[in-house]
Amino acid sequence: SPGIKSAEIGHHFGNPTNYFWRCLFWSGLTPEQISPLDDSTLPERFAYGLTNLVPRPTAEQGELAPDERAAGVPVFLSKVAQFRPRIVCYVGNQIADTVRSSLKRTSSSSIILHARYGIEPYKLVNSSDSVVLETLFFAMPSTSGRVVGYDRQKKIEVFVSLRDTLVTVKRGEMDTGHL
């Protein structure tokens, strides 16, 4: 869900205490510091997209009821199927938990739990006529300044891990057969 400040200014990760834009740059995922006001340029400039699981603004994700979060999963997954990114990154473990729980309820295979950040134990397989044959999912802690369980350096390290994973996937060097 968008934060209060993000909703006020109409741009993702708009609060100055949020580390998202700085971590994107510090990790090397972008060659320069991007402003929240330039979030709409990400698809064209870097082939990155942004979306929310729930559109209602909140000060923190904990304000959303579990069924409100779960109700956003089908819309979210349809966006993923439409745009077919190589990797979807959940910025916030609660988002990853919500999607994983929804998939567990609809899947005949068991989806195992994972570490608090990194590649999720499932993927979306796209049609064979797609350039991107599968979409992987990557979880990371929230970049909100309110989240103190992960300091700035740890958040940067997770972004670096995302960058390294993306490079490996783009090179076709990641074995995803176990997902």
C-alpha atoms as a PDB file:
ATOM      1  CA  SER A   1       0.000   0.000   0.000  1.00  0.00           C
ATOM      2  CA  PRO A   2       1.220   3.509  -0.587  1.00  0.00           C
ATOM      3  CA  GLY A   3       2.423   5.414   2.433  1.00  0.00           C
ATOM      4  CA  ILE A   4       0.659   8.587   3.503  1.00  0.00           C
ATOM      5  CA  LYS A   5       3.336  10.877   2.020  1.00  0.00           C
ATOM      6  CA  SER A   6       3.418   8.856  -1.218  1.00  0.00           C
ATOM      7  CA  ALA A   7      -0.356   9.216  -1.527  1.00  0.00           C
ATOM      8  CA  GLU A   8      -0.116  12.969  -0.858  1.00  0.00           C
ATOM      9  CA  ILE A   9       2.441  13.556  -3.612  1.00  0.00           C
ATOM     10  CA  GLY A  10       1.175  10.817  -5.952  1.00  0.00           C
ATOM     11  CA  HIS A  11       4.507   8.997  -6.259  1.00  0.00           C
ATOM     12  CA  HIS A  12       5.891   5.700  -4.947  1.00  0.00           C
ATOM     13  CA  PHE A  13       8.199   5.728  -1.901  1.00  0.00           C
ATOM     14  CA  GLY A  14       7.668   9.472  -1.502  1.00  0.00           C
ATOM     15  CA  ASN A  15       8.598   9.876   2.147  1.00  0.00           C
ATOM     16  CA  PRO A  16      12.122  11.299   2.535  1.00  0.00           C
ATOM     17  CA  THR A  17      12.781   8.771   5.332  1.00  0.00           C
ATOM     18  CA  ASN A  18      12.176   5.864   2.937  1.00  0.00           C
ATOM     19  CA  TYR A  19      15.397   4.286   1.660  1.00  0.00           C
ATOM     20  CA  PHE A  20      13.995   2.830  -1.583  1.00  0.00           C
ATOM     21  CA  TRP A  21      15.376   5.364  -4.065  1.00  0.00           C
ATOM     22  CA  ARG A  22      18.737   5.629  -2.319  1.00  0.00           C
ATOM     23  CA  CYS A  23      19.119   1.841  -2.103  1.00  0.00           C
ATOM     24  CA  LEU A  24      18.233   1.510  -5.775  1.00  0.00           C
ATOM     25  CA  PHE A  25      21.144   3.836  -6.580  1.00  0.00           C
ATOM     26  CA  TRP A  26      23.613   2.678  -3.896  1.00  0.00           C
ATOM     27  CA  SER A  27      23.178  -0.933  -5.031  1.00  0.00           C
ATOM     28  CA  GLY A  28      23.891  -0.130  -8.666  1.00  0.00           C
ATOM     29  CA  LEU A  29      20.370  -0.931  -9.891  1.00  0.00           C
ATOM     30  CA  THR A  30      20.258   2.611 -11.287  1.00  0.00           C
ATOM     31  CA  PRO A  31      23.276   4.645 -12.428  1.00  0.00           C
ATOM     32  CA  GLU A  32      22.015   7.790 -10.723  1.00  0.00           C
ATOM     33  CA  GLN A  33      19.834   8.830  -7.801  1.00  0.00           C
ATOM     34  CA  ILE A  34      16.193   8.893  -8.913  1.00  0.00           C
ATOM     35  CA  SER A  35      13.615  11.156  -7.276  1.00  0.00           C
ATOM     36  CA  PRO A  36      10.206   9.786  -6.293  1.00  0.00           C
ATOM     37  CA  LEU A  37       8.802  12.425  -8.655  1.00  0.00           C
ATOM     38  CA  ASP A  38      10.468  10.528 -11.517  1.00  0.00           C
ATOM     39  CA  ASP A  39       9.000   7.116 -10.648  1.00  0.00           C
ATOM     40  CA  SER A  40       7.039   7.023 -13.910  1.00  0.00           C
ATOM     41  CA  THR A  41      10.315   7.067 -15.887  1.00  0.00           C
ATOM     42  CA  LEU A  42      11.508   3.713 -14.497  1.00  0.00           C
ATOM     43  CA  PRO A  43       9.852   1.476 -17.117  1.00  0.00           C
ATOM     44  CA  GLU A  44      11.325   3.312 -20.090  1.00  0.00           C
ATOM     45  CA  ARG A  45      14.719   4.097 -18.566  1.00  0.00           C
ATOM     46  CA  PHE A  46      15.464   0.869 -16.697  1.00  0.00           C
ATOM     47  CA  ALA A  47      12.681  -1.632 -17.511  1.00  0.00           C
ATOM     48  CA  TYR A  48      11.503  -1.479 -13.868  1.00  0.00           C
ATOM     49  CA  GLY A  49       7.872  -1.115 -12.869  1.00  0.00           C
ATOM     50  CA  LEU A  50       6.146  -0.267  -9.603  1.00  0.00           C
ATOM     51  CA  THR A  51       2.733  -1.275  -8.290  1.00  0.00           C
ATOM     52  CA  ASN A  52       0.886  -1.680  -5.002  1.00  0.00           C
ATOM     53  CA  LEU A  53      -0.808  -4.781  -3.661  1.00  0.00           C
ATOM     54  CA  VAL A  54      -3.444  -2.596  -1.976  1.00  0.00           C
ATOM     55  CA  PRO A  55      -4.217   0.925  -3.206  1.00  0.00           C
ATOM     56  CA  ARG A  56      -5.365   2.329   0.165  1.00  0.00           C
ATOM     57  CA  PRO A  57      -2.754   4.625   1.760  1.00  0.00           C
ATOM     58  CA  THR A  58      -1.509   3.629   5.220  1.00  0.00           C
ATOM     59  CA  ALA A  59       1.212   4.758   7.595  1.00  0.00           C
ATOM     60  CA  GLU A  60       2.408   1.141   7.787  1.00  0.00           C
ATOM     61  CA  GLN A  61       1.445  -2.189   6.229  1.00  0.00           C
ATOM     62  CA  GLY A  62       0.208  -3.519   9.556  1.00  0.00           C
ATOM     63  CA  GLU A  63      -2.844  -1.260   9.228  1.00  0.00           C
ATOM     64  CA  LEU A  64      -4.188  -3.492   6.462  1.00  0.00           C
ATOM     65  CA  ALA A  65      -6.347  -6.461   7.416  1.00  0.00           C
ATOM     66  CA  PRO A  66      -5.121  -9.828   6.089  1.00  0.00           C
ATOM     67  CA  ASP A  67      -8.192 -10.250   3.862  1.00  0.00           C
ATOM     68  CA  GLU A  68      -7.723  -6.730   2.447  1.00  0.00           C
ATOM     69  CA  ARG A  69      -4.158  -7.649   1.475  1.00  0.00           C
ATOM     70  CA  ALA A  70      -5.241 -11.054   0.110  1.00  0.00           C
ATOM     71  CA  ALA A  71      -7.940  -9.403  -2.024  1.00  0.00           C
ATOM     72  CA  GLY A  72      -5.197  -7.575  -3.935  1.00  0.00           C
ATOM     73  CA  VAL A  73      -3.310 -10.737  -4.927  1.00  0.00           C
ATOM     74  CA  PRO A  74      -5.374 -11.723  -8.017  1.00  0.00           C
ATOM     75  CA  VAL A  75      -5.086  -8.210  -9.505  1.00  0.00           C
ATOM     76  CA  PHE A  76      -1.375  -8.148  -8.715  1.00  0.00           C
ATOM     77  CA  LEU A  77      -0.761 -11.565 -10.314  1.00  0.00           C
ATOM     78  CA  SER A  78      -2.715 -10.563 -13.420  1.00  0.00           C
ATOM     79  CA  LYS A  79      -0.388  -7.548 -13.792  1.00  0.00           C
ATOM     80  CA  VAL A  80       2.614  -9.854 -13.473  1.00  0.00           C
ATOM     81  CA  ALA A  81       1.153 -12.193 -16.117  1.00  0.00           C
ATOM     82  CA  GLN A  82       0.455  -9.251 -18.422  1.00  0.00           C
ATOM     83  CA  PHE A  83       3.845  -7.522 -18.168  1.00  0.00           C
ATOM     84  CA  ARG A  84       6.009 -10.668 -17.690  1.00  0.00           C
ATOM     85  CA  PRO A  85       8.963  -9.226 -15.805  1.00  0.00           C
ATOM     86  CA  ARG A  86      12.017 -11.393 -15.186  1.00  0.00           C
ATOM     87  CA  ILE A  87      11.830 -10.698 -11.458  1.00  0.00           C
ATOM     88  CA  VAL A  88       9.166  -9.273  -9.183  1.00  0.00           C
ATOM     89  CA  CYS A  89      10.553  -7.797  -5.987  1.00  0.00           C
ATOM     90  CA  TYR A  90       8.318  -7.523  -2.953  1.00  0.00           C
ATOM     91  CA  VAL A  91       9.427  -4.483  -0.959  1.00  0.00           C
ATOM     92  CA  GLY A  92       8.205  -5.668   2.422  1.00  0.00           C
ATOM     93  CA  ASN A  93       8.079  -9.184   3.812  1.00  0.00           C
ATOM     94  CA  GLN A  94       4.403  -8.884   4.678  1.00  0.00           C
ATOM     95  CA  ILE A  95       3.616  -8.513   0.967  1.00  0.00           C
ATOM     96  CA  ALA A  96       5.632 -11.640   0.161  1.00  0.00           C
ATOM     97  CA  ASP A  97       3.886 -13.512   2.982  1.00  0.00           C
ATOM     98  CA  THR A  98       0.459 -12.476   1.660  1.00  0.00           C
ATOM     99  CA  VAL A  99       1.148 -13.613  -1.903  1.00  0.00           C
ATOM    100  CA  ARG A 100       2.758 -16.853  -0.724  1.00  0.00           C
ATOM    101  CA  SER A 101      -0.252 -17.626   1.507  1.00  0.00           C
ATOM    102  CA  SER A 102      -2.656 -16.974  -1.365  1.00  0.00           C
ATOM    103  CA  LEU A 103      -0.656 -19.244  -3.657  1.00  0.00           C
ATOM    104  CA  LYS A 104      -0.610 -21.991  -1.019  1.00  0.00           C
ATOM    105  CA  ARG A 105      -4.417 -21.939  -0.913  1.00  0.00           C
ATOM    106  CA  THR A 106      -4.729 -22.249  -4.711  1.00  0.00           C
ATOM    107  CA  SER A 107      -1.819 -24.583  -5.475  1.00  0.00           C
ATOM    108  CA  SER A 108      -1.800 -28.360  -5.386  1.00  0.00           C
ATOM    109  CA  SER A 109       1.950 -28.362  -4.703  1.00  0.00           C
ATOM    110  CA  SER A 110       3.366 -27.349  -1.370  1.00  0.00           C
ATOM    111  CA  ILE A 111       5.092 -23.986  -1.187  1.00  0.00           C
ATOM    112  CA  ILE A 112       7.739 -23.942   1.481  1.00  0.00           C
ATOM    113  CA  LEU A 113       8.699 -21.027   3.637  1.00  0.00           C
ATOM    114  CA  HIS A 114      11.921 -19.197   2.894  1.00  0.00           C
ATOM    115  CA  ALA A 115      14.439 -16.881   4.478  1.00  0.00           C
ATOM    116  CA  ARG A 116      13.300 -13.323   5.092  1.00  0.00           C
ATOM    117  CA  TYR A 117      14.766 -12.083   1.832  1.00  0.00           C
ATOM    118  CA  GLY A 118      15.882 -13.467  -1.487  1.00  0.00           C
ATOM    119  CA  ILE A 119      14.338 -15.638  -4.191  1.00  0.00           C
ATOM    120  CA  GLU A 120      10.936 -17.068  -3.305  1.00  0.00           C
ATOM    121  CA  PRO A 121      10.346 -20.832  -3.740  1.00  0.00           C
ATOM    122  CA  TYR A 122       7.956 -20.443  -6.695  1.00  0.00           C
ATOM    123  CA  LYS A 123       7.814 -18.876 -10.154  1.00  0.00           C
ATOM    124  CA  LEU A 124       5.258 -17.910 -12.776  1.00  0.00           C
ATOM    125  CA  VAL A 125       5.758 -19.754 -16.056  1.00  0.00           C
ATOM    126  CA  ASN A 126       4.823 -17.634 -19.079  1.00  0.00           C
ATOM    127  CA  SER A 127       3.638 -18.896 -22.457  1.00  0.00           C
ATOM    128  CA  SER A 128       6.297 -20.187 -24.812  1.00  0.00           C
ATOM    129  CA  ASP A 129       5.764 -17.262 -27.204  1.00  0.00           C
ATOM    130  CA  SER A 130       7.046 -14.848 -24.562  1.00  0.00           C
ATOM    131  CA  VAL A 131      10.590 -13.482 -24.561  1.00  0.00           C
ATOM    132  CA  VAL A 132      10.575 -13.921 -20.780  1.00  0.00           C
ATOM    133  CA  LEU A 133       9.657 -17.568 -20.163  1.00  0.00           C
ATOM    134  CA  GLU A 134       9.342 -17.315 -16.392  1.00  0.00           C
ATOM    135  CA  THR A 135       8.994 -14.707 -13.691  1.00  0.00           C
ATOM    136  CA  LEU A 136      10.848 -15.161 -10.427  1.00  0.00           C
ATOM    137  CA  PHE A 137       9.873 -13.541  -7.145  1.00  0.00           C
ATOM    138  CA  PHE A 138      12.293 -11.890  -4.719  1.00  0.00           C
ATOM    139  CA  ALA A 139      11.430 -10.731  -1.200  1.00  0.00           C
ATOM    140  CA  MET A 140      13.127  -7.968   0.740  1.00  0.00           C
ATOM    141  CA  PRO A 141      12.414  -6.059   3.924  1.00  0.00           C
ATOM    142  CA  SER A 142      10.496  -2.826   3.730  1.00  0.00           C
ATOM    143  CA  THR A 143      12.579   0.236   2.906  1.00  0.00           C
ATOM    144  CA  SER A 144      10.481   2.414   5.183  1.00  0.00           C
ATOM    145  CA  GLY A 145      12.395   4.438   7.735  1.00  0.00           C
ATOM    146  CA  ARG A 146       9.896   3.106  10.284  1.00  0.00           C
ATOM    147  CA  VAL A 147      11.269  -0.424   9.833  1.00  0.00           C
ATOM    148  CA  VAL A 148      14.217  -0.661  12.209  1.00  0.00           C
ATOM    149  CA  GLY A 149      14.809  -4.423  12.128  1.00  0.00           C
ATOM    150  CA  TYR A 150      17.084  -3.908   9.115  1.00  0.00           C
ATOM    151  CA  ASP A 151      19.531  -1.021   9.171  1.00  0.00           C
ATOM    152  CA  ARG A 152      20.455   0.989   6.093  1.00  0.00           C
ATOM    153  CA  GLN A 153      23.499  -1.157   5.311  1.00  0.00           C
ATOM    154  CA  LYS A 154      21.485  -4.382   5.468  1.00  0.00           C
ATOM    155  CA  LYS A 155      18.844  -2.888   3.164  1.00  0.00           C
ATOM    156  CA  ILE A 156      21.576  -1.940   0.683  1.00  0.00           C
ATOM    157  CA  GLU A 157      22.995  -5.485   0.857  1.00  0.00           C
ATOM    158  CA  VAL A 158      19.586  -6.921  -0.030  1.00  0.00           C
ATOM    159  CA  PHE A 159      19.319  -4.555  -3.003  1.00  0.00           C
ATOM    160  CA  VAL A 160      22.801  -5.672  -4.118  1.00  0.00           C
ATOM    161  CA  SER A 161      21.612  -9.281  -3.868  1.00  0.00           C
ATOM    162  CA  LEU A 162      18.605  -8.367  -6.028  1.00  0.00           C
ATOM    163  CA  ARG A 163      20.909  -6.705  -8.571  1.00  0.00           C
ATOM    164  CA  ASP A 164      23.189  -9.754  -8.673  1.00  0.00           C
ATOM    165  CA  THR A 165      20.196 -12.075  -9.058  1.00  0.00           C
ATOM    166  CA  LEU A 166      18.815  -9.964 -11.900  1.00  0.00           C
ATOM    167  CA  VAL A 167      22.169 -10.038 -13.712  1.00  0.00           C
ATOM    168  CA  THR A 168      22.364 -13.826 -13.306  1.00  0.00           C
ATOM    169  CA  VAL A 169      18.812 -14.278 -14.610  1.00  0.00           C
ATOM    170  CA  LYS A 170      19.406 -11.991 -17.598  1.00  0.00           C
ATOM    171  CA  ARG A 171      22.498 -14.016 -18.512  1.00  0.00           C
ATOM    172  CA  GLY A 172      20.463 -17.221 -18.368  1.00  0.00           C
ATOM    173  CA  GLU A 173      22.745 -18.617 -15.667  1.00  0.00           C
ATOM    174  CA  MET A 174      20.166 -19.301 -12.947  1.00  0.00           C
ATOM    175  CA  ASP A 175      18.836 -22.826 -12.540  1.00  0.00           C
ATOM    176  CA  THR A 176      15.170 -22.460 -11.624  1.00  0.00           C
ATOM    177  CA  GLY A 177      14.203 -26.103 -12.066  1.00  0.00           C
ATOM    178  CA  HIS A 178      13.638 -26.523  -8.324  1.00  0.00           C
ATOM    179  CA  LEU A 179      11.109 -23.681  -8.142  1.00  0.00           C
END
